[in-house]
mmCIF file of C-alpha atoms in Angstrom:
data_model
loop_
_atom_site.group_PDB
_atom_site.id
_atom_site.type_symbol
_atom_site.label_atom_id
_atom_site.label_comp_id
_atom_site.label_asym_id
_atom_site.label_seq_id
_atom_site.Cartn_x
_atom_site.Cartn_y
_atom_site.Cartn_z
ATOM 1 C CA UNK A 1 43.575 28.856 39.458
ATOM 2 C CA UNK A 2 42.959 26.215 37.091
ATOM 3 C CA UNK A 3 41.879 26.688 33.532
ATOM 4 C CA UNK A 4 38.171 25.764 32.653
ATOM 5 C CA UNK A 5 37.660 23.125 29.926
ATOM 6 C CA UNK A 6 34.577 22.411 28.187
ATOM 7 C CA UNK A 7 32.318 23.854 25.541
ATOM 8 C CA UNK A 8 30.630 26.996 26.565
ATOM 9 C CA UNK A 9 27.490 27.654 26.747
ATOM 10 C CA UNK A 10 26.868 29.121 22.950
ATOM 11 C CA UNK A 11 28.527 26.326 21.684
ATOM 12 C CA UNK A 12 26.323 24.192 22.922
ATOM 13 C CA UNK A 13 23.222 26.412 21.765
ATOM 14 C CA UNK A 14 24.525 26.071 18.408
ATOM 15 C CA UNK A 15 24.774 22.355 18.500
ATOM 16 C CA UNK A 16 21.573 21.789 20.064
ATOM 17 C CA UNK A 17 19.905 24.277 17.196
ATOM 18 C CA UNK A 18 21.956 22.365 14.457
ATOM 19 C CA UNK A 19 20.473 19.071 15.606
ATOM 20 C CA UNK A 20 16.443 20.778 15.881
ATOM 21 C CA UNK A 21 16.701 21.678 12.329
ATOM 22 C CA UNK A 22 17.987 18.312 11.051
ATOM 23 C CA UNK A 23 15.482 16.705 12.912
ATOM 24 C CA UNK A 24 12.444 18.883 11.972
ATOM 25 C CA UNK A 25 13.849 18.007 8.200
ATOM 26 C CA UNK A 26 14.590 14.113 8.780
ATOM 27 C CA UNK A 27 11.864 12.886 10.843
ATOM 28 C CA UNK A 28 8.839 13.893 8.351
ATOM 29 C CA UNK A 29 10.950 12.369 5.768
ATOM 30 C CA UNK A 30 11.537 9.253 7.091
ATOM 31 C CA UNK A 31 7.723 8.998 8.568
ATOM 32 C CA UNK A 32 6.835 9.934 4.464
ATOM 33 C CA UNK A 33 8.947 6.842 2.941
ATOM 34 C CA UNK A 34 7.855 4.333 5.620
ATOM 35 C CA UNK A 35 4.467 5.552 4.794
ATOM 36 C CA UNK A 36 5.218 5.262 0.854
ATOM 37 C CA UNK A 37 7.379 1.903 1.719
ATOM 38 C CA UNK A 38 4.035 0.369 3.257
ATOM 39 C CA UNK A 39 1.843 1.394 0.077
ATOM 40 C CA UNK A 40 4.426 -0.509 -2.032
ATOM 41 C CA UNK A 41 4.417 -3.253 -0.131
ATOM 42 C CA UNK A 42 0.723 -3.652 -0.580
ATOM 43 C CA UNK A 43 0.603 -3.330 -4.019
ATOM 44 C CA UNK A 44 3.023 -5.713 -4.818
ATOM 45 C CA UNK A 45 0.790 -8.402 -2.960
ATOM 46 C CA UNK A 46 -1.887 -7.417 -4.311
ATOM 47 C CA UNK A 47 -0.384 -7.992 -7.752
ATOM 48 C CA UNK A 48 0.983 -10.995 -7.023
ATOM 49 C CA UNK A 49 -2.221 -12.245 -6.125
ATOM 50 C CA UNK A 50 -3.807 -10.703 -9.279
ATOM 51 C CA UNK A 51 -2.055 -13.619 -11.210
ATOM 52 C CA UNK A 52 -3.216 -16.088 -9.103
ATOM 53 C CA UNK A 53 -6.636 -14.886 -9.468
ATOM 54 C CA UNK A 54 -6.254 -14.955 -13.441
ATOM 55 C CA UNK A 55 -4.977 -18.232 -13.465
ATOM 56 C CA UNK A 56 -8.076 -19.425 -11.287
ATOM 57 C CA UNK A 57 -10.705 -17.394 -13.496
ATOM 58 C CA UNK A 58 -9.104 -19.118 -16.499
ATOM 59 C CA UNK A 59 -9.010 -22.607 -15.140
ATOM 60 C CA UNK A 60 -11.926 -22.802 -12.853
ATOM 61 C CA UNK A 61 -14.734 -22.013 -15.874
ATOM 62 C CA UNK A 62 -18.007 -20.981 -14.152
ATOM 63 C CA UNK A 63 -16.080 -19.813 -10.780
ATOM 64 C CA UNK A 64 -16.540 -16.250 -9.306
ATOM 65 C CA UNK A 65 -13.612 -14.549 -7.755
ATOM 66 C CA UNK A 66 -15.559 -14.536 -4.777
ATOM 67 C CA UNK A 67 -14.894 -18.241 -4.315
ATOM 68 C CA UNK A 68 -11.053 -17.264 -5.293
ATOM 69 C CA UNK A 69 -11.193 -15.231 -2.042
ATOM 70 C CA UNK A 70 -13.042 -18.108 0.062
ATOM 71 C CA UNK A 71 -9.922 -20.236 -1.483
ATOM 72 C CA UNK A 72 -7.827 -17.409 -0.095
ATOM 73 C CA UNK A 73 -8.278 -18.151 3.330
ATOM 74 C CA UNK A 74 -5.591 -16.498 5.547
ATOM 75 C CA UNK A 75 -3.401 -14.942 2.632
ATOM 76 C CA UNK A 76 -6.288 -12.264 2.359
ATOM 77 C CA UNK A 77 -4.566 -11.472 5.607
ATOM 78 C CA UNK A 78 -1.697 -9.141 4.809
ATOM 79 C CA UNK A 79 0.371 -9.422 8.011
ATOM 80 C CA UNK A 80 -1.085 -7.036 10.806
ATOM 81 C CA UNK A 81 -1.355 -4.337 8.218
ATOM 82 C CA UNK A 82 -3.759 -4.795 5.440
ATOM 83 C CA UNK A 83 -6.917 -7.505 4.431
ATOM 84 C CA UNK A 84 -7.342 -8.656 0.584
ATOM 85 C CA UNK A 85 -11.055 -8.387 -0.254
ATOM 86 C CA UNK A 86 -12.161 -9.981 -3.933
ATOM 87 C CA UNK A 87 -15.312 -9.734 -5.746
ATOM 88 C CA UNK A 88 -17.182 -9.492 -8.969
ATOM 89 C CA UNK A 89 -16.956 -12.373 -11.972
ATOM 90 C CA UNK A 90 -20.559 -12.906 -11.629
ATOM 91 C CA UNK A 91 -21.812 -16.824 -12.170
ATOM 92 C CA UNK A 92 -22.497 -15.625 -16.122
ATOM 93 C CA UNK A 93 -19.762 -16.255 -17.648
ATOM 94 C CA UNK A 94 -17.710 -14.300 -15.329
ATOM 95 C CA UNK A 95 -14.455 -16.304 -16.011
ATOM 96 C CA UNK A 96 -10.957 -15.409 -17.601
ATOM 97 C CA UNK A 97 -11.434 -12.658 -20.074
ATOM 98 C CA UNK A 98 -15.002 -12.172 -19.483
ATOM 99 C CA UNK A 99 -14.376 -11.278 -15.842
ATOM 100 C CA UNK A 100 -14.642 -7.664 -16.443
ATOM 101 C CA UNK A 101 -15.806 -5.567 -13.089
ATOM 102 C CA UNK A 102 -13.479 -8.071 -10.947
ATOM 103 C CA UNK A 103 -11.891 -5.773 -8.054
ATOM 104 C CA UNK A 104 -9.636 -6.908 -5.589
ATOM 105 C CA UNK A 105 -8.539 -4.375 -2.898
ATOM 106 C CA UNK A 106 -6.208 -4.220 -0.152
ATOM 107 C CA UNK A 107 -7.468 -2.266 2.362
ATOM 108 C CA UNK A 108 -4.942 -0.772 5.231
ATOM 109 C CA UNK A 109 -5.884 -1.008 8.274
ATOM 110 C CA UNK A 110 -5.080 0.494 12.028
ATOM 111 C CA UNK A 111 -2.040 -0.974 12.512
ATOM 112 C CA UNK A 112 -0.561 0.864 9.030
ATOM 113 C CA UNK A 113 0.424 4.260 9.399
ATOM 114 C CA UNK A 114 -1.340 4.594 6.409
ATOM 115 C CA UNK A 115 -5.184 4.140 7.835
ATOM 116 C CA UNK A 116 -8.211 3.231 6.181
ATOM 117 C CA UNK A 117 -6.158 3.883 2.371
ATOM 118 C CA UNK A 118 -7.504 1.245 -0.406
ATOM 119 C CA UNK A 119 -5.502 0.324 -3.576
ATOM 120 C CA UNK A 120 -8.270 -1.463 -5.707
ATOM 121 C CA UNK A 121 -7.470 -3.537 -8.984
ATOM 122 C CA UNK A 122 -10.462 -3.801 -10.895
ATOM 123 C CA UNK A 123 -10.383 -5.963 -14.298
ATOM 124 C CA UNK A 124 -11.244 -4.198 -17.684
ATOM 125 C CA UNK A 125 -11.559 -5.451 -20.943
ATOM 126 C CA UNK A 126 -7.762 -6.023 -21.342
ATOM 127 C CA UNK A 127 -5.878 -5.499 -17.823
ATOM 128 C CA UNK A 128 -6.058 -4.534 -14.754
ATOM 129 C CA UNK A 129 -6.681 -0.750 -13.975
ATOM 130 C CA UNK A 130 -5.284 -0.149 -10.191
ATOM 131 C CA UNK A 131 -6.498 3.188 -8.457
ATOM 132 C CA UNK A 132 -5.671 3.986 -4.673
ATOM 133 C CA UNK A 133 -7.845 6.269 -2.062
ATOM 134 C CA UNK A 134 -6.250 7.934 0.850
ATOM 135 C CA UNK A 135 -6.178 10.669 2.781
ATOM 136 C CA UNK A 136 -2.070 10.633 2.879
ATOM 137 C CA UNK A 137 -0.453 13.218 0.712
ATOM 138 C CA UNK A 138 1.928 11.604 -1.779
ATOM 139 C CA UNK A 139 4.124 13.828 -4.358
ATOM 140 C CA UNK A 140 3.904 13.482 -7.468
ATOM 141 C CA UNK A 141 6.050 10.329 -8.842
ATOM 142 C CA UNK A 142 6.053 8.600 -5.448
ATOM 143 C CA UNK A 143 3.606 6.120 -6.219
ATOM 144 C CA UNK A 144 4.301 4.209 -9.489
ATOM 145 C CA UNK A 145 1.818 1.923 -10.999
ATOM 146 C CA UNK A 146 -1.264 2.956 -9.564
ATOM 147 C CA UNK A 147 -3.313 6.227 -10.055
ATOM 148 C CA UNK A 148 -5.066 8.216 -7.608
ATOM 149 C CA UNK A 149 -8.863 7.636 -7.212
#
């Protein structure tokens, strides 16, 4: 009679338990920092284009940040993720420091796996104030920069 090689069959229970637990640790983890990694990535565009939009309060006197986003065309696409949206700077003097009530948000969108959450910039009287809404839970120190809504 020959002699049986292999694993038996507790072994393999106690692989096949090993990898369950990793996985029910791992996989919420990972979905958490693509979440978190998708956030970031929208509010660095949406600062980036918070210069531009200084830059065109300052040198287009009289202008509205409205007509910033008309100028805006397809960058207030954000890939197949998120949309830019700008308004406020009313006609009135509504240009470089006097823009005050400006917003521009970035607002994800169905194909994020962060749905329907808005980081909004909205101008001051000497910065930009950023604030986020979403439903997502993010821990404390996740999100840098921006405050929660």
């Amino acid at each position: 009679m020959k002699k049986q090689q292999g694993f038996s069959l507790i072994e393999l229970l106690i692989v096949v338990g090993i990898i369950a637990a990793l996985s029910a640790i791992a996989v919420p983890a990972y979905v958490n920092k693509q979440k978190i990694a998708e956030f970031n990535s929208g509010l660095a565009s949406g600062r980036a284009l918070l210069t531009r939009l200084d830059l065109y309060l300052d040198e287009n006197s009289g202008s509205t940040a409205s007509k910033f986003g008309e100028k805006l065309g397809d960058a207030t696409n954000l890939g197949e993720l998120a949309t830019v949206t700008v308004s406020g700077a009313s006609e009135e003097g509504g240009e470089g420091e006097n823009a005050k009530g400006t917003e521009l948000k970035v607002t994800f969108n169905g194909n994020s796996s962060i749905d329907g959450t808005i980081i909004t910039f909205e101008k001051n009287d000497f910065a930009w104030v950023c604030k986020y809404t979403t439903k997502e839970t993010f821990e404390d120190g996740e999100i840098k920069g921006c405050k929660k809504a």
